[in-house]
PDB file of C-alpha atoms in Angstrom:
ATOM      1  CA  UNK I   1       9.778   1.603  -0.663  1.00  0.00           C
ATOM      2  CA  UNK I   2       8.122   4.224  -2.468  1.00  0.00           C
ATOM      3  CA  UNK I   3       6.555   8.045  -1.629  1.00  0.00           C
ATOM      4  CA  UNK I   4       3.387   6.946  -1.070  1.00  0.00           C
ATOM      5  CA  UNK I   5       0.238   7.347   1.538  1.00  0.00           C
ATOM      6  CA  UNK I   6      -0.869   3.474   3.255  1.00  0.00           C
ATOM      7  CA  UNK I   7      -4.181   4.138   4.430  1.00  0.00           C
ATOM      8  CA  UNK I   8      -4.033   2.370   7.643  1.00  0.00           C
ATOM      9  CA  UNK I   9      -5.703   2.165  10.480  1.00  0.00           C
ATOM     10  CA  UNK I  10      -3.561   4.618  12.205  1.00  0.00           C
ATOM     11  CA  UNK I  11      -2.962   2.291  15.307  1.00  0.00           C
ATOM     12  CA  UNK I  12       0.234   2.014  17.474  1.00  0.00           C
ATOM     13  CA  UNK I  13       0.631  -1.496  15.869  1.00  0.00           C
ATOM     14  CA  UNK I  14       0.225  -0.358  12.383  1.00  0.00           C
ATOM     15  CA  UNK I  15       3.129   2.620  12.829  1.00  0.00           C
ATOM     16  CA  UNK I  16       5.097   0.446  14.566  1.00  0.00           C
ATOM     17  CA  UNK I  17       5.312  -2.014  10.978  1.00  0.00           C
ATOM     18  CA  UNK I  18       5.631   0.812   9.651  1.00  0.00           C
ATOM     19  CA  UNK I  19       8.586   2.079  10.844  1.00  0.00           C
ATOM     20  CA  UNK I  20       9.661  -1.339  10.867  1.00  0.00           C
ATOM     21  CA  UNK I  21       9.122  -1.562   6.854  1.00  0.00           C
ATOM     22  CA  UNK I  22      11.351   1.471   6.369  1.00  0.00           C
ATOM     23  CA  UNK I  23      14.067   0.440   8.703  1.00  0.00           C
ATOM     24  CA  UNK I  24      14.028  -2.977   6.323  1.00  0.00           C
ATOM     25  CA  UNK I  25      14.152  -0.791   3.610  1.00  0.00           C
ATOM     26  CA  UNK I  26      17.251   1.689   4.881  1.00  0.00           C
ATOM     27  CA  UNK I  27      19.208  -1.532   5.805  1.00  0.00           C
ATOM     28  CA  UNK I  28      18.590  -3.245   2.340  1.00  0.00           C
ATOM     29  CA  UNK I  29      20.117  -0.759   0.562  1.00  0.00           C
ATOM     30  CA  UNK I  30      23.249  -0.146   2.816  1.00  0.00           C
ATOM     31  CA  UNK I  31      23.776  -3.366   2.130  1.00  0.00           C
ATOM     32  CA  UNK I  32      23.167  -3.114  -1.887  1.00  0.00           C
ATOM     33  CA  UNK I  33      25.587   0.581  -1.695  1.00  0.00           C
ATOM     34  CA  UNK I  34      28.154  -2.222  -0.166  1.00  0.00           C
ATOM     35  CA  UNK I  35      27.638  -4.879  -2.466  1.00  0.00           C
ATOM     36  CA  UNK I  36      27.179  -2.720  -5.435  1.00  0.00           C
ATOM     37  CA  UNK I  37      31.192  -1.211  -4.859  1.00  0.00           C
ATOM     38  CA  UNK I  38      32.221  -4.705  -6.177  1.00  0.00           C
ATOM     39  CA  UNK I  39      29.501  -6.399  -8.246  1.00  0.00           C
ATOM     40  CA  UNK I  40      26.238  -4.606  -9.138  1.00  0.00           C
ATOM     41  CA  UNK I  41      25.007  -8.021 -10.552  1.00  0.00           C
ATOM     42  CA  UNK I  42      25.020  -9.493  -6.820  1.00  0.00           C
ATOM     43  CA  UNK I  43      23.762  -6.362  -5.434  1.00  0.00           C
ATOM     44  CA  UNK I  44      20.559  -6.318  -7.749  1.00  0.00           C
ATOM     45  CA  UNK I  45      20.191 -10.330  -7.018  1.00  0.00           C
ATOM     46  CA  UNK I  46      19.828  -9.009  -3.228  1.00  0.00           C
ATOM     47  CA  UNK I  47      17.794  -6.441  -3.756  1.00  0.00           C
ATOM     48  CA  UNK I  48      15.486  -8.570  -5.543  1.00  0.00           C
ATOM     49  CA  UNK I  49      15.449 -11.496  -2.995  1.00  0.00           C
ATOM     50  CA  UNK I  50      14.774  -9.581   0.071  1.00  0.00           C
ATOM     51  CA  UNK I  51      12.156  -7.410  -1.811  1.00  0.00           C
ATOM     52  CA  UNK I  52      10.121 -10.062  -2.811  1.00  0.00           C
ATOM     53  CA  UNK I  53      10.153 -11.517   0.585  1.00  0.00           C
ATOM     54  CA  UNK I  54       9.194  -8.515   2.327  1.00  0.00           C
ATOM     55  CA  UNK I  55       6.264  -8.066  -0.169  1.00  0.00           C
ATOM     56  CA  UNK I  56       5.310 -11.730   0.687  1.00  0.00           C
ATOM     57  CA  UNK I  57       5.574 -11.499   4.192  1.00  0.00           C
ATOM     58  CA  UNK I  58       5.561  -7.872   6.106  1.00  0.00           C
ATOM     59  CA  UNK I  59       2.118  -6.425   7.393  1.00  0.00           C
ATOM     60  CA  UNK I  60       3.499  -3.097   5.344  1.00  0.00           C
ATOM     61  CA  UNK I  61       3.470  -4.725   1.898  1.00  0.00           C
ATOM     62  CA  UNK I  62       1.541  -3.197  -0.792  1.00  0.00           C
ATOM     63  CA  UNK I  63       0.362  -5.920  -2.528  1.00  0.00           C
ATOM     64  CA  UNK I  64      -3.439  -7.376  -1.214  1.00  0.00           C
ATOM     65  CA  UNK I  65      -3.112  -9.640   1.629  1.00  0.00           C
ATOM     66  CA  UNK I  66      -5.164 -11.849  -0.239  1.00  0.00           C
ATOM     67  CA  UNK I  67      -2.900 -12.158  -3.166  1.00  0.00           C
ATOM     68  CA  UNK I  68       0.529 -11.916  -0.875  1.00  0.00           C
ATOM     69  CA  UNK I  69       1.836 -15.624  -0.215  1.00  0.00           C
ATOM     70  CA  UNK I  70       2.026 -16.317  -4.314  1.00  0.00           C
ATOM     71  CA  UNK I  71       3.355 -12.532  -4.706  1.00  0.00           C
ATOM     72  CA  UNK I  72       6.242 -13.045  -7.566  1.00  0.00           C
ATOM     73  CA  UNK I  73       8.248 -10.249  -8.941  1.00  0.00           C
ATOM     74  CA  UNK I  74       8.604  -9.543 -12.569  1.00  0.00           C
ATOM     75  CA  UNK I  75      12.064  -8.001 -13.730  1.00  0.00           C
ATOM     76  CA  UNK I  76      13.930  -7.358 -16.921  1.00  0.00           C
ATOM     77  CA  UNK I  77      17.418  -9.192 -17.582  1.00  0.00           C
ATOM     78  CA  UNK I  78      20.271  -7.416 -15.797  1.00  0.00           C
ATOM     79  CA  UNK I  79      21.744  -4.628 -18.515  1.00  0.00           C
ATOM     80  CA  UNK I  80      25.140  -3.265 -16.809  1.00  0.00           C
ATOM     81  CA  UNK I  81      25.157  -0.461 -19.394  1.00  0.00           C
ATOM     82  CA  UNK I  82      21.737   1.488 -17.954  1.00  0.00           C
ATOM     83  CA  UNK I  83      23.911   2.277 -14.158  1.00  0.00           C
ATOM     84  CA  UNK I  84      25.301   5.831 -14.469  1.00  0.00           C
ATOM     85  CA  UNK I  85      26.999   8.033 -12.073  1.00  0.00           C
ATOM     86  CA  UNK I  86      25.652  11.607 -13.113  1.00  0.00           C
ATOM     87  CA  UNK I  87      25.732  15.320 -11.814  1.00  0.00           C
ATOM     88  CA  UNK I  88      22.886  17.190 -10.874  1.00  0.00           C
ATOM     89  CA  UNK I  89      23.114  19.811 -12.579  1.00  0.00           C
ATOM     90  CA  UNK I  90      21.405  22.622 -10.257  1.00  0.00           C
ATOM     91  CA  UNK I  91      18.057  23.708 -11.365  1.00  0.00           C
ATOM     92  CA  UNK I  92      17.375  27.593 -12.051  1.00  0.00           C
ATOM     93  CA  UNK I  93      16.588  29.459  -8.965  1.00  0.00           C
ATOM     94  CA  UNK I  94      12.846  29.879  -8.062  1.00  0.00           C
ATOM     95  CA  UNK I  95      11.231  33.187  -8.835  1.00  0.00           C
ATOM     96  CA  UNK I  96       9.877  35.191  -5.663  1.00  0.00           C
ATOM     97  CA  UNK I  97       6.701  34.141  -4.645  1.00  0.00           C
ATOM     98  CA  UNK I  98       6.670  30.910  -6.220  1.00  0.00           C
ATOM     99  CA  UNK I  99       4.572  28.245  -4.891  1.00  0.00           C
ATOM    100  CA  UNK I 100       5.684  24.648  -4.048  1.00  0.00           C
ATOM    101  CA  UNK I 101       6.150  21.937  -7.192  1.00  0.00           C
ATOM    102  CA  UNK I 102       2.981  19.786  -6.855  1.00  0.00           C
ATOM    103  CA  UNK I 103       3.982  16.438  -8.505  1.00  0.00           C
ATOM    104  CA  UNK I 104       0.504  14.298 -10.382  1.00  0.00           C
ATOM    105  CA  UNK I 105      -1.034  12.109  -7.723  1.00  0.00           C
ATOM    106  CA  UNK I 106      -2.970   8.686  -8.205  1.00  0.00           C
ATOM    107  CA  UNK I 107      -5.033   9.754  -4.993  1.00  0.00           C
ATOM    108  CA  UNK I 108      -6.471  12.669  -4.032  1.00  0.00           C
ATOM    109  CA  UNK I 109      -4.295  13.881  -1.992  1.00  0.00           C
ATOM    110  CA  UNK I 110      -0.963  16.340  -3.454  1.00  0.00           C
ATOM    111  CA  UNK I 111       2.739  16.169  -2.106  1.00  0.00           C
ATOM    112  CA  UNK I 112       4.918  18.963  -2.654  1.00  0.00           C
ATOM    113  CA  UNK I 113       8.045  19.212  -3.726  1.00  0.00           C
ATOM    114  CA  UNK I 114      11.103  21.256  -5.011  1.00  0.00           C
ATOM    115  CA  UNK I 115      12.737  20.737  -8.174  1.00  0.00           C
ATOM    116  CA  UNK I 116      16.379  20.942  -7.157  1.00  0.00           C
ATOM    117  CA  UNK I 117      17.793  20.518 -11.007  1.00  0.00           C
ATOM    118  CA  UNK I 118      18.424  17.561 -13.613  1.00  0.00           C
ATOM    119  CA  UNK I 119      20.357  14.931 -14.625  1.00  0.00           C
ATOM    120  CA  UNK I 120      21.517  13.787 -18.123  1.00  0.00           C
ATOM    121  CA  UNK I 121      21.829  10.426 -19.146  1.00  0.00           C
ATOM    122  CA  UNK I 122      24.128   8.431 -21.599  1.00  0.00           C
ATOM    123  CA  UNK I 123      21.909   6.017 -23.314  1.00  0.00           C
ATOM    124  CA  UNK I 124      22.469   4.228 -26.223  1.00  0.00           C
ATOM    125  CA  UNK I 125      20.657   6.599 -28.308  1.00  0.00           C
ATOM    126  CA  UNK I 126      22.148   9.692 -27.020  1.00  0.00           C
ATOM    127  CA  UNK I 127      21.846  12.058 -23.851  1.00  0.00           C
ATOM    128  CA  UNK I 128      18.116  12.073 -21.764  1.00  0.00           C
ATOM    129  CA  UNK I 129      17.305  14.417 -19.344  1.00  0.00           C
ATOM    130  CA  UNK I 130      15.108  13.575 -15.975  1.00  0.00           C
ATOM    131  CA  UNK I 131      14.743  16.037 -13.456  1.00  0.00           C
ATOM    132  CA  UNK I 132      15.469  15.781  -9.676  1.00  0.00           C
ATOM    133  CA  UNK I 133      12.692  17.135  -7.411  1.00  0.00           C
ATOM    134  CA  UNK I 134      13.281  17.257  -3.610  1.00  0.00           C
ATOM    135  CA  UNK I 135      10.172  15.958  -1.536  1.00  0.00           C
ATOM    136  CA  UNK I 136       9.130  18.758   1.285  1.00  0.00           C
ATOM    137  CA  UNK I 137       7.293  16.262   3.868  1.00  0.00           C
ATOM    138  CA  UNK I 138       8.806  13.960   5.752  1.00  0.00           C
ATOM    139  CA  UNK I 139      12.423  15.224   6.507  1.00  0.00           C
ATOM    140  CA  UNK I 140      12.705  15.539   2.649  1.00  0.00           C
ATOM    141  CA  UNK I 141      14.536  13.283  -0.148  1.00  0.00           C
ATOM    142  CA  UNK I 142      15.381  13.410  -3.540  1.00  0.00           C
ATOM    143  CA  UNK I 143      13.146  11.665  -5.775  1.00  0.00           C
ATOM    144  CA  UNK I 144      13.477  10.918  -9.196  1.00  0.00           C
ATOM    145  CA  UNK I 145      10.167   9.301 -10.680  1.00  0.00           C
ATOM    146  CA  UNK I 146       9.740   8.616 -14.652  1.00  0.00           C
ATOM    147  CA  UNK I 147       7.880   7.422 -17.448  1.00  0.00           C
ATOM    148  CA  UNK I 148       9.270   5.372 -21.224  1.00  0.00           C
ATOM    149  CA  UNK I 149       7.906   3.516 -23.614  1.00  0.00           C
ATOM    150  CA  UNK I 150       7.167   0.953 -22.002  1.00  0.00           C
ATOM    151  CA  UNK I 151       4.935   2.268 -19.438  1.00  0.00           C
ATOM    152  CA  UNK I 152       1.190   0.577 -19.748  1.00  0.00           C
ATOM    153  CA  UNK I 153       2.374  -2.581 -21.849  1.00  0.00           C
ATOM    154  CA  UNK I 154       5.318  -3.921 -20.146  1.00  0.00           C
ATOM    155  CA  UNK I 155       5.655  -1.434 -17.430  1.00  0.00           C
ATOM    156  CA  UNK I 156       3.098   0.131 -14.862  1.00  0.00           C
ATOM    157  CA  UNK I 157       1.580   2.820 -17.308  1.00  0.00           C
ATOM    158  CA  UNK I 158       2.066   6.056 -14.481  1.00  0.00           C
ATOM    159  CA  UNK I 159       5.812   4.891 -14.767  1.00  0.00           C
ATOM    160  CA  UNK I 160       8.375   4.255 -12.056  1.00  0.00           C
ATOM    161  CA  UNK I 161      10.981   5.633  -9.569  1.00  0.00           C
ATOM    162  CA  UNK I 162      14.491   5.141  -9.663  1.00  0.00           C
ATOM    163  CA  UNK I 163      15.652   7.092  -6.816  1.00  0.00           C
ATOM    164  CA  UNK I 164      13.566   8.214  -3.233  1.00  0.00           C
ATOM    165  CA  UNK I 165      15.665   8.568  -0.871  1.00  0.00           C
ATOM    166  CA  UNK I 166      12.829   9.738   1.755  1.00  0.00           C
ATOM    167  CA  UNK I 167      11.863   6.162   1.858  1.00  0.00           C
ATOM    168  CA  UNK I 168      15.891   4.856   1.596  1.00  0.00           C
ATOM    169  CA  UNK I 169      15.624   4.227  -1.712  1.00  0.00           C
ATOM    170  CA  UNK I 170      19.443   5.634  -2.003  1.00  0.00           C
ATOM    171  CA  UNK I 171      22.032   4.411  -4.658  1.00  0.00           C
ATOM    172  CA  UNK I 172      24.412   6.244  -3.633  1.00  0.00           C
ATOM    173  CA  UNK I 173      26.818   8.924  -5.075  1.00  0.00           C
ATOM    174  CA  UNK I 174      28.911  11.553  -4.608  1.00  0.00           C
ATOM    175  CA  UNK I 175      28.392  14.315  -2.715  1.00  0.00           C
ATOM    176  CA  UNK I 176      31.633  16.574  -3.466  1.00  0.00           C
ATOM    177  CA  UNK I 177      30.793  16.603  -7.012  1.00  0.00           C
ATOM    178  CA  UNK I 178      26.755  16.532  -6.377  1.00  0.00           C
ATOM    179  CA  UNK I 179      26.454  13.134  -8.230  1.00  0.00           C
ATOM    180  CA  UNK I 180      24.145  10.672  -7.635  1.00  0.00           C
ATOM    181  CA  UNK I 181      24.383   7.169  -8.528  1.00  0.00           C
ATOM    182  CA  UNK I 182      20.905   5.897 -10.480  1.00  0.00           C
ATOM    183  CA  UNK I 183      20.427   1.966 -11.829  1.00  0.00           C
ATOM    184  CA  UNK I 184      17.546   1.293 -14.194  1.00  0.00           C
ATOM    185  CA  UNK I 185      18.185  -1.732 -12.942  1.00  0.00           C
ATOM    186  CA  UNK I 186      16.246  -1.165  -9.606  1.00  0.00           C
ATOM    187  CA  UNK I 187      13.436   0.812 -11.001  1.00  0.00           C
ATOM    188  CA  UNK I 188      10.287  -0.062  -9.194  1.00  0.00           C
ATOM    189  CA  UNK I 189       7.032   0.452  -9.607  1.00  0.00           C
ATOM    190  CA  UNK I 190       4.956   2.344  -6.899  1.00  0.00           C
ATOM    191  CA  UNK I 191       2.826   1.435  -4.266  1.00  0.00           C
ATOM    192  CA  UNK I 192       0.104   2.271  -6.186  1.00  0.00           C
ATOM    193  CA  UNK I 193       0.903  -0.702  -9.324  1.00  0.00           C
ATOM    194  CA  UNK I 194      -0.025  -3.163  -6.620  1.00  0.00           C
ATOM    195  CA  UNK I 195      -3.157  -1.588  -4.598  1.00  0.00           C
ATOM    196  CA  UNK I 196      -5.132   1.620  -5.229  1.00  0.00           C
ATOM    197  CA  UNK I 197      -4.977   2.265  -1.548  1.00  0.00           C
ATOM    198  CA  UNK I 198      -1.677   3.697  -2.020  1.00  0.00           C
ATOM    199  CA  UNK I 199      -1.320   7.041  -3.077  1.00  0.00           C
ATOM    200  CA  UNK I 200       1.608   7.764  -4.725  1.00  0.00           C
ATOM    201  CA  UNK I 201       3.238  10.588  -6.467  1.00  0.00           C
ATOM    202  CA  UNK I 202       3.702  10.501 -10.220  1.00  0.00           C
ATOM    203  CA  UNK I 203       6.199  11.321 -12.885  1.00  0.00           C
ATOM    204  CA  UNK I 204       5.446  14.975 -14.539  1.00  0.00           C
ATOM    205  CA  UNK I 205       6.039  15.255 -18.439  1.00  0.00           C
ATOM    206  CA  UNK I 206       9.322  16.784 -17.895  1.00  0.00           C
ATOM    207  CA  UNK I 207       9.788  13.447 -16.806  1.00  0.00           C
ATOM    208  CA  UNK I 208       9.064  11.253 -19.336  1.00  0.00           C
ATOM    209  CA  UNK I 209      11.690   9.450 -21.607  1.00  0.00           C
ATOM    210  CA  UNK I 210      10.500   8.596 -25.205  1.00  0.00           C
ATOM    211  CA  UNK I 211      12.241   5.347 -25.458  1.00  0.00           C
ATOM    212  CA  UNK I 212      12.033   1.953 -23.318  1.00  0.00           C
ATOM    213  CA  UNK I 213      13.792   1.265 -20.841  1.00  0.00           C
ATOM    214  CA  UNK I 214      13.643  -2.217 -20.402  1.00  0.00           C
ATOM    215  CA  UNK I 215      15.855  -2.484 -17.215  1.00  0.00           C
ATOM    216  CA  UNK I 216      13.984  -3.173 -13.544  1.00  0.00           C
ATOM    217  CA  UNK I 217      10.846  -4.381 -12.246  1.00  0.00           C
ATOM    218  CA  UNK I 218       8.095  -4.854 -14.631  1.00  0.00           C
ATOM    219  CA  UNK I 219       4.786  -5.968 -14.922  1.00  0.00           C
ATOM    220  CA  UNK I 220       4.317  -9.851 -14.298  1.00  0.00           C
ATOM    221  CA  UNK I 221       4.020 -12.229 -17.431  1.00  0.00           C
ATOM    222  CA  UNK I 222       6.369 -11.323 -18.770  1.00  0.00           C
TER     223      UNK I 222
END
C-alpha cells in the first residue's frame, strides 16, 4: 500500500502476490471512493477491516511473518473535520537542466520524483501547506507523504502518507478543477514502520506540519 521496495526473492511466485497485493489494494479503494460518496465513517470502517486482514494474511504483508497472525492495527478516533477536498495549486516550473526531486529514503536506495505543486489545508488552527510530488518509476502517481507532531511518540517518527496513488492509494477528486480528495483519516504508515526490509520513501521538510494530527493509523498501544 505504500511506495516502497519488498526485497523478495524475485521468483515468479513472489511477483505473482505481488501483483496480487496491489490488485487488493486498487479494488479496496474503489470500493472506499464508493462508499465514501455517502458515509466516510463506513468507508474508513472498510478500509480498516480489509487492511488488517490483508496484513494478517497475504504473503505481500509487511509486517514479519512471525509476528503476522496477532497483527492488530492501531488508529485514532474517526475526526470528520480532517477530510478536505483541495486544489493543487501547480508548482513553479522547473529551471532548465534541473535534475529529478530525490525524496529521503529509509534504504539505500533513492526514488525520484517531480514536485507537481501544493496543497493548502483548513485546519483548525489555520491554513498548512504539503506539497504534491509525482513519483517517476512505475507508471508514476502522486504521492503526498508527511510528518506532525506526533511523529516518533504516537506516530511512526519518518511520518506517513496520505495519498500514493502508484500503489492505489487514491481518494479521489476532481480532475476539472485539479482537486484531490485527502483524509487524515487513512494516513498510514509505510512499509518501512513494520519491517526494515522495506524501503520506503520519506517526507522532505517542506513536508512537515508543526502540529498533530491525530487522525489515522498510529502506533499500537495506544
Amino acid at each position: 500500500m505504500s511506495a516502497a521496495w519488498n526485497q523478495g526473492d524475485g521468483s515468479a511466485a513472489d511477483r505473482a502476490w505481488l501483483a496480487d497485493w496491489r490488485r487488493q489494494i486498487a479494488t479496496l479503494y474503489a470500493e472506499v471512493r464508493a462508499m465514501a460518496a455517502s458515509d466516510p465513517g463506513i468507508a474508513l470502517a472498510h478500509w480498516r477491516a480489509v487492511r488488517e486482514r490483508l496484513f494478517r494474511e497475504h504473503p505481500q504483508s509487511p509486517v514479519p511473518l512471525d509476528t503476522r497472525v496477532t497483527f492488530e492495527a492501531d488508529h485514532f478516533p474517526h475526526d470528520p473535520t480532517l477530510r478536505f477536498e483541495v486544489a493543487i495549486e501547480p508548482a513553479p516550473p522547473a529551471a532548465p537542466g534541473a535534475l529529478e526531486l530525490r525524496l529521503p529514503n529509509s534504504g539505500a536506495d533513492m526514488l525520484s520524483f517531480a514536485r507537481v505543486g501544493r496543497i493548502e489545508l483548513p485546519l483548525a488552527d489555520g491554513p498548512h501547506q504539503l506539497s504534491v510530488f509525482w513519483m517517476a518509476g512505475y507508471a508514476g502517481g502522486l504521492f503526498i507523504p508527511f510528518r506532525d507532531a506526533t511523529n516518533g511518540t504516537e506516530t511512526y517518527a519518518a511520518g506517513r502518507y496520505l495519498l500514493d496513488t502508484a500503489k492505489g492509494a487514491d481518494l479521489g477528486g476532481d480532475p476539472s478543477r485539479g482537486a484531490v480528495i485527502v483524509d487524515f483519516n487513512f494516513a498510514f504508515q509505510p512499509s518501512c514502520a513494520f519491517d526494515p526490509r522495506w524501503a520506503c520513501p520519506l517526507a522532505p521538510p517542506e513536508s512537515r506540519l508543526d502540529v498533530p494530527i491525530r487522525a489515522g493509523e498510529r502506533l499500537g498501544g495506544g
